[in-house]
Short mmCIF file of C-alpha atoms (C1' of nucleotides) in Angstrom, two decimals:
data_model
loop_
_atom_site.label_atom_id
_atom_site.label_comp_id
_atom_site.label_asym_id
_atom_site.label_seq_id
_atom_site.Cartn_x
_atom_site.Cartn_y
_atom_site.Cartn_z
CA MET A 1 -15.17 15.11 14.01
CA ASN A 2 -13.86 16.47 17.30
CA GLN A 3 -14.27 20.01 18.54
CA ALA A 4 -10.96 21.23 17.16
CA GLN A 5 -11.86 19.96 13.72
CA ARG A 6 -15.30 21.52 13.95
CA LEU A 7 -13.79 24.87 14.88
CA ASP A 8 -11.30 24.53 12.03
CA ALA A 9 -14.11 23.97 9.55
CA THR A 10 -16.36 26.63 11.04
CA PHE A 11 -13.79 29.42 11.16
CA ALA A 12 -12.44 28.49 7.72
CA ALA A 13 -15.96 28.65 6.32
CA LEU A 14 -16.52 32.05 7.93
CA ALA A 15 -13.25 33.43 6.53
CA ASP A 16 -14.82 34.27 3.19
CA PRO A 17 -17.08 37.26 2.50
CA THR A 18 -19.18 35.40 -0.06
CA ARG A 19 -19.93 32.68 2.44
CA ARG A 20 -20.71 35.17 5.20
CA ALA A 21 -23.09 36.92 2.81
CA ILE A 22 -24.76 33.60 2.06
CA LEU A 23 -25.28 33.03 5.77
CA ALA A 24 -26.70 36.53 6.12
CA ARG A 25 -29.13 35.81 3.32
CA LEU A 26 -30.16 32.51 4.88
CA ALA A 27 -30.78 34.27 8.17
CA THR A 28 -33.80 35.81 6.45
CA GLY A 29 -35.12 32.37 5.46
CA GLU A 30 -34.49 29.42 3.19
CA ALA A 31 -33.17 30.05 -0.30
CA SER A 32 -32.46 28.03 -3.43
CA VAL A 33 -29.05 27.94 -5.04
CA GLY A 34 -30.22 30.28 -7.78
CA GLU A 35 -31.53 32.79 -5.27
CA LEU A 36 -28.27 32.62 -3.37
CA ALA A 37 -26.18 33.02 -6.52
CA GLY A 38 -28.18 36.01 -7.78
CA PRO A 39 -26.42 38.83 -5.90
CA PHE A 40 -22.93 37.66 -6.76
CA ALA A 41 -20.80 38.32 -9.83
CA MET A 42 -19.80 34.70 -9.76
CA SER A 43 -20.77 31.52 -11.57
CA GLN A 44 -23.34 29.12 -10.18
CA PRO A 45 -20.74 26.36 -9.74
CA ALA A 46 -18.66 28.71 -7.64
CA ILE A 47 -21.64 29.28 -5.36
CA SER A 48 -22.31 25.55 -5.21
CA LYS A 49 -18.75 25.02 -4.04
CA HIS A 50 -19.20 27.63 -1.32
CA LEU A 51 -22.36 25.81 -0.28
CA VAL A 52 -20.42 22.57 -0.03
CA VAL A 53 -17.92 24.29 2.28
CA LEU A 54 -20.72 25.66 4.45
CA GLU A 55 -22.54 22.34 4.55
CA ARG A 56 -19.42 20.35 5.42
CA ALA A 57 -18.85 22.82 8.25
CA GLY A 58 -22.39 22.10 9.44
CA LEU A 59 -23.43 25.72 9.03
CA ILE A 60 -26.22 25.00 6.57
CA SER A 61 -28.30 22.05 5.43
CA ALA A 62 -30.08 21.26 2.20
CA GLY A 63 -33.70 20.31 1.68
CA ARG A 64 -35.41 18.90 -1.35
CA GLU A 65 -38.34 20.60 -2.94
CA GLY A 66 -38.89 19.37 -6.46
CA GLN A 67 -35.82 20.19 -8.45
CA ARG A 68 -34.69 22.83 -5.97
CA ARG A 69 -32.37 22.16 -3.10
CA PRO A 70 -33.23 24.94 -0.67
CA ARG A 71 -30.57 25.69 1.93
CA ARG A 72 -31.26 26.75 5.47
CA LEU A 73 -29.12 28.06 8.26
CA GLU A 74 -27.99 25.62 10.96
CA ALA A 75 -26.83 27.78 13.81
CA GLY A 76 -25.35 25.13 16.12
CA ARG A 77 -21.82 25.55 14.86
CA LEU A 78 -22.11 29.31 15.02
CA ALA A 79 -23.05 28.88 18.66
CA GLU A 80 -20.02 26.68 19.23
CA ALA A 81 -17.74 29.27 17.65
CA ALA A 82 -19.35 32.02 19.73
CA ARG A 83 -18.80 29.97 22.86
CA TRP A 84 -15.16 29.54 21.94
CA LEU A 85 -14.75 33.29 21.51
CA GLU A 86 -16.49 33.93 24.81
CA GLN A 87 -13.46 32.39 26.50
CA TYR A 88 -11.68 35.61 25.68
CA ARG A 89 -14.40 38.03 26.64
CA GLU A 90 -12.59 39.09 29.77
CA PHE A 91 -9.69 40.20 27.60
CA TRP A 92 -11.69 42.68 25.62
CA GLU A 93 -13.94 43.93 28.35
CA ALA A 94 -11.12 46.07 29.75
CA ARG A 95 -12.16 45.34 33.28
CA PHE A 96 -8.47 45.03 34.02
CA GLN A 97 -8.33 48.78 34.05
CA SER A 98 -11.11 49.12 36.58
CA LEU A 99 -10.24 50.93 39.77
CA ASP A 100 -10.18 47.97 42.10
CA VAL A 101 -7.77 46.14 39.86
CA LEU A 102 -5.51 49.17 39.66
CA LEU A 103 -5.52 49.34 43.44
CA ALA A 104 -4.72 45.66 43.74
CA GLU A 105 -1.94 46.19 41.22
CA MET A 106 -0.34 48.81 43.42
CA GLN A 107 -0.45 46.47 46.39
CA ALA A 108 1.08 43.53 44.50
CA PRO A 109 3.37 44.96 41.84
CA GLY A 110 4.93 41.63 40.96
CA LEU A 111 1.80 40.16 39.42
CA SER A 112 0.35 41.39 36.18
CA ALA A 113 -3.17 42.74 36.23
CA ARG A 114 -4.11 40.08 33.69
CA ALA A 115 -2.90 37.19 35.80
CA ARG A 116 -4.87 38.39 38.76
CA GLY A 117 -7.78 39.25 36.59
CA LYS A 118 -8.13 35.61 35.63
CA LYS A 119 -8.27 34.49 39.23
CA ARG A 120 -10.90 36.99 40.19
CA LYS A 121 -14.57 36.05 40.00
CA MET B 1 -8.70 47.44 6.01
CA ASN B 2 -12.51 47.44 6.14
CA GLN B 3 -14.60 45.26 8.40
CA ALA B 4 -15.08 42.50 5.85
CA GLN B 5 -11.34 42.24 5.37
CA ARG B 6 -10.76 42.24 9.10
CA LEU B 7 -13.26 39.43 9.55
CA ASP B 8 -11.62 37.53 6.69
CA ALA B 9 -8.25 37.79 8.40
CA THR B 10 -9.59 37.07 11.87
CA PHE B 11 -11.58 33.97 10.96
CA ALA B 12 -8.81 32.67 8.71
CA ALA B 13 -6.35 33.08 11.57
CA LEU B 14 -8.68 31.24 13.93
CA ALA B 15 -9.16 28.35 11.50
CA ASP B 16 -5.99 26.62 12.60
CA PRO B 17 -5.57 24.62 15.81
CA THR B 18 -1.95 25.66 16.27
CA ARG B 19 -2.89 29.32 16.13
CA ARG B 20 -5.83 28.83 18.50
CA ALA B 21 -3.47 27.08 20.91
CA ILE B 22 -1.08 30.00 20.67
CA LEU B 23 -3.88 32.40 21.56
CA ALA B 24 -4.86 30.18 24.48
CA ARG B 25 -1.29 30.29 25.70
CA LEU B 26 -1.12 34.06 25.36
CA ALA B 27 -4.33 34.36 27.35
CA THR B 28 -2.24 33.32 30.35
CA GLY B 29 0.28 36.09 29.68
CA GLU B 30 2.99 37.24 27.33
CA ALA B 31 5.30 34.66 25.83
CA SER B 32 8.42 34.59 23.69
CA VAL B 33 8.56 32.75 20.39
CA GLY B 34 10.56 29.96 21.97
CA GLU B 35 8.04 29.54 24.75
CA LEU B 36 5.24 29.46 22.21
CA ALA B 37 7.04 26.95 20.00
CA GLY B 38 7.86 24.60 22.87
CA PRO B 39 4.63 22.59 23.04
CA PHE B 40 4.47 21.96 19.31
CA ALA B 41 6.10 19.27 17.20
CA MET B 42 6.89 21.89 14.64
CA SER B 43 9.91 23.96 13.66
CA GLN B 44 10.49 27.44 15.04
CA PRO B 45 10.08 29.06 11.58
CA ALA B 46 6.67 27.40 11.28
CA ILE B 47 5.62 29.02 14.56
CA SER B 48 7.03 32.35 13.43
CA LYS B 49 4.86 32.13 10.32
CA HIS B 50 1.80 31.43 12.43
CA LEU B 51 2.69 34.46 14.52
CA VAL B 52 2.86 36.57 11.37
CA VAL B 53 -0.64 35.41 10.46
CA LEU B 54 -1.94 36.25 13.93
CA GLU B 55 -0.22 39.63 13.96
CA ARG B 56 -1.47 40.61 10.51
CA ALA B 57 -4.96 39.72 11.70
CA GLY B 58 -4.43 42.07 14.65
CA LEU B 59 -4.90 39.26 17.16
CA ILE B 60 -1.50 39.64 18.77
CA SER B 61 1.25 42.21 18.96
CA ALA B 62 4.97 41.96 19.52
CA GLY B 63 7.09 43.71 22.10
CA ARG B 64 10.82 44.02 22.35
CA GLU B 65 12.72 42.89 25.38
CA GLY B 66 16.37 42.45 24.64
CA GLN B 67 16.65 39.80 21.98
CA ARG B 68 13.20 38.43 22.72
CA ARG B 69 10.07 39.53 20.92
CA PRO B 70 7.36 38.68 23.43
CA ARG B 71 3.87 38.40 21.96
CA ARG B 72 0.73 39.42 23.75
CA LEU B 73 -2.91 38.93 23.03
CA GLU B 74 -4.83 41.80 21.43
CA ALA B 75 -8.45 40.96 21.96
CA GLY B 76 -10.10 43.69 19.91
CA ARG B 77 -10.47 41.59 16.80
CA LEU B 78 -11.78 38.69 18.84
CA ALA B 79 -14.42 41.06 20.16
CA GLU B 80 -15.31 42.09 16.62
CA ALA B 81 -15.67 38.46 15.55
CA ALA B 82 -17.78 37.73 18.61
CA ARG B 83 -20.01 40.67 17.77
CA TRP B 84 -20.43 39.37 14.25
CA LEU B 85 -21.48 35.97 15.57
CA GLU B 86 -23.91 37.58 17.99
CA GLN B 87 -25.99 38.60 14.99
CA TYR B 88 -27.00 34.96 14.80
CA ARG B 89 -27.61 34.38 18.46
CA GLU B 90 -31.36 34.35 18.02
CA PHE B 91 -30.96 31.44 15.61
CA TRP B 92 -29.31 29.17 18.11
CA GLU B 93 -31.18 30.17 21.20
CA ALA B 94 -34.14 28.05 20.15
CA ARG B 95 -36.50 30.58 21.60
CA PHE B 96 -38.50 30.09 18.41
CA GLN B 97 -39.76 26.89 19.94
CA SER B 98 -40.90 28.59 23.13
CA LEU B 99 -44.57 28.27 23.90
CA ASP B 100 -45.58 31.84 23.16
CA VAL B 101 -44.03 31.70 19.73
CA LEU B 102 -45.74 28.42 18.97
CA LEU B 103 -49.04 29.98 19.98
CA ALA B 104 -48.39 33.03 17.83
CA GLU B 105 -47.48 30.70 15.00
CA MET B 106 -50.89 29.00 15.22
CA GLN B 107 -52.62 32.37 15.08
CA ALA B 108 -50.64 33.63 12.10
CA PRO B 109 -49.68 30.63 10.02
CA GLY B 110 -48.48 32.71 7.09
CA LEU B 111 -45.46 34.11 8.89
CA SER B 112 -42.52 32.01 9.92
CA ALA B 113 -41.63 31.90 13.58
CA ARG B 114 -38.20 33.23 12.61
CA ALA B 115 -39.53 36.30 10.88
CA ARG B 116 -41.63 37.21 13.87
CA GLY B 117 -38.88 36.23 16.20
CA LYS B 118 -36.72 38.95 14.73
CA LYS B 119 -39.31 41.59 15.47
CA ARG B 120 -39.84 40.51 19.05
CA LYS B 121 -37.85 41.97 21.94
"C1'" DC C 1 -41.28 12.72 -25.48
"C1'" DA C 2 -38.48 16.85 -26.00
"C1'" DG C 3 -36.91 20.97 -24.27
"C1'" DT C 4 -35.92 23.85 -20.35
"C1'" DT C 5 -34.62 24.73 -15.70
"C1'" DG C 6 -32.07 23.98 -11.32
"C1'" DT C 7 -28.24 22.07 -9.51
"C1'" DA C 8 -24.16 19.13 -9.16
"C1'" DT C 9 -19.85 17.47 -10.79
"C1'" DA C 10 -15.55 17.20 -13.44
"C1'" DA C 11 -11.44 19.04 -15.25
"C1'" DC C 12 -8.50 22.63 -15.06
"C1'" DC C 13 -5.78 26.62 -13.43
"C1'" DA C 14 -3.63 30.27 -10.46
"C1'" DT C 15 -2.98 31.53 -5.88
"C1'" DT C 16 -2.52 30.72 -1.06
"C1'" DT C 17 -1.29 27.99 2.83
"C1'" DG C 18 1.50 25.39 5.93
"C1'" DA C 19 5.31 22.97 6.40
"C1'" DT C 20 10.42 22.16 5.69
"C1'" DT C 21 15.68 23.32 5.73
"C1'" DA C 22 19.17 26.71 5.33
"C1'" DT C 23 20.75 31.03 6.52
"C1'" DG C 24 21.06 35.78 8.29
"C1'" DC C 25 21.12 39.07 12.01
"C1'" DA C 26 20.82 41.16 16.60
"C1'" DT C 27 21.72 40.64 21.25
"C1'" DT C 28 23.68 38.52 25.18
"C1'" DG C 29 27.39 36.61 27.85
"C1'" DA C 30 32.00 34.52 28.48
"C1'" DT D 1 35.78 39.87 20.48
"C1'" DC D 2 33.63 35.61 19.67
"C1'" DA D 3 30.42 32.06 20.40
"C1'" DA D 4 25.78 31.09 21.60
"C1'" DT D 5 20.97 32.33 21.74
"C1'" DG D 6 16.46 34.07 19.95
"C1'" DC D 7 14.18 35.03 16.18
"C1'" DA D 8 13.30 36.32 11.26
"C1'" DT D 9 13.66 35.49 6.45
"C1'" DA D 10 14.42 33.06 2.03
"C1'" DA D 11 13.87 29.26 -0.97
"C1'" DT D 12 11.29 25.35 -1.82
"C1'" DC D 13 7.47 22.12 -1.97
"C1'" DA D 14 2.91 19.67 -1.58
"C1'" DA D 15 -1.69 20.34 -0.67
"C1'" DA D 16 -5.73 23.18 -0.25
"C1'" DT D 17 -8.58 27.02 -1.97
"C1'" DG D 18 -11.39 29.64 -5.07
"C1'" DG D 19 -12.42 30.53 -9.34
"C1'" DT D 20 -13.42 29.14 -14.36
"C1'" DT D 21 -15.87 26.40 -18.37
"C1'" DA D 22 -17.97 22.28 -19.89
"C1'" DT D 23 -20.99 18.73 -18.95
"C1'" DA D 24 -24.19 15.60 -16.66
"C1'" DC D 25 -28.48 14.76 -14.57
"C1'" DA D 26 -32.92 15.02 -12.48
"C1'" DA D 27 -37.28 17.27 -12.42
"C1'" DC D 28 -40.64 20.08 -14.23
"C1'" DT D 29 -43.29 21.86 -18.70
"C1'" DG D 30 -45.21 21.96 -23.14
#
DNA sequence: CAGTTGTATAACCATTTGATTATGCATTGA
DNA sequence: TCAATGCATAATCAAATGGTTATACAACTG
């Protein structure tokens, strides 16, 4: 699985509130399927299918403890997704409106602040 | 649209390589639909549908410039997604394996390193 | 061994998604 | 004004998604 495919699977897995809630629960520690299903008005098989999605995305893994299959968070793919988003940090940090950039803008009206913003730093 | 719904839409929009490529292109500056469609072996209507997905997720916006509808990146929702992921940063930073935490672990075997890790800092 | 519990899997269904082709509609330019 | 350009929209389709119920199965429990 290449990076694009991993990001596909990661973001798709995160695009569901039930699955995000499962991850939030697992952030507090391991949990069995039954414990994970508890809070939801949803059948156990439905939760199991969500767990399959999360596991295939590499976001969780399953242990074996008697007849339970406790899941735990695997944060590597979350880190990869966060790194991908970081690419765009400069676009939301609004540093393009900082004074020096405005001044540069006035000196070189042909270039957009964004374009020059990327070159800076 | 509440935060859960915004995250649903944002992550779903990001779960497609074509749409991520479109965002990457827009990070270099505005672009028309034709310019965005160029690199892809895909029909123009297909690209327009991807743009609808991105716009409904609030990730891009459309201008009007004669008969062109240039799209530009709107990074606010990316920032929100990044903030959501940051919740999990501690889980991938592996600082739970740092020496001081290991030592604390040996002194208080009943608590998981993770649980104490959350309290630290 | 038999029953119960925890979980997975199968079959099914409705909805959504991602693509296509065909077409419509402004806007530009000759 | 008329053709070309840029883009949107509609109709259609196959595949994926997210849920259900029914069932299978493995592991504890009496």
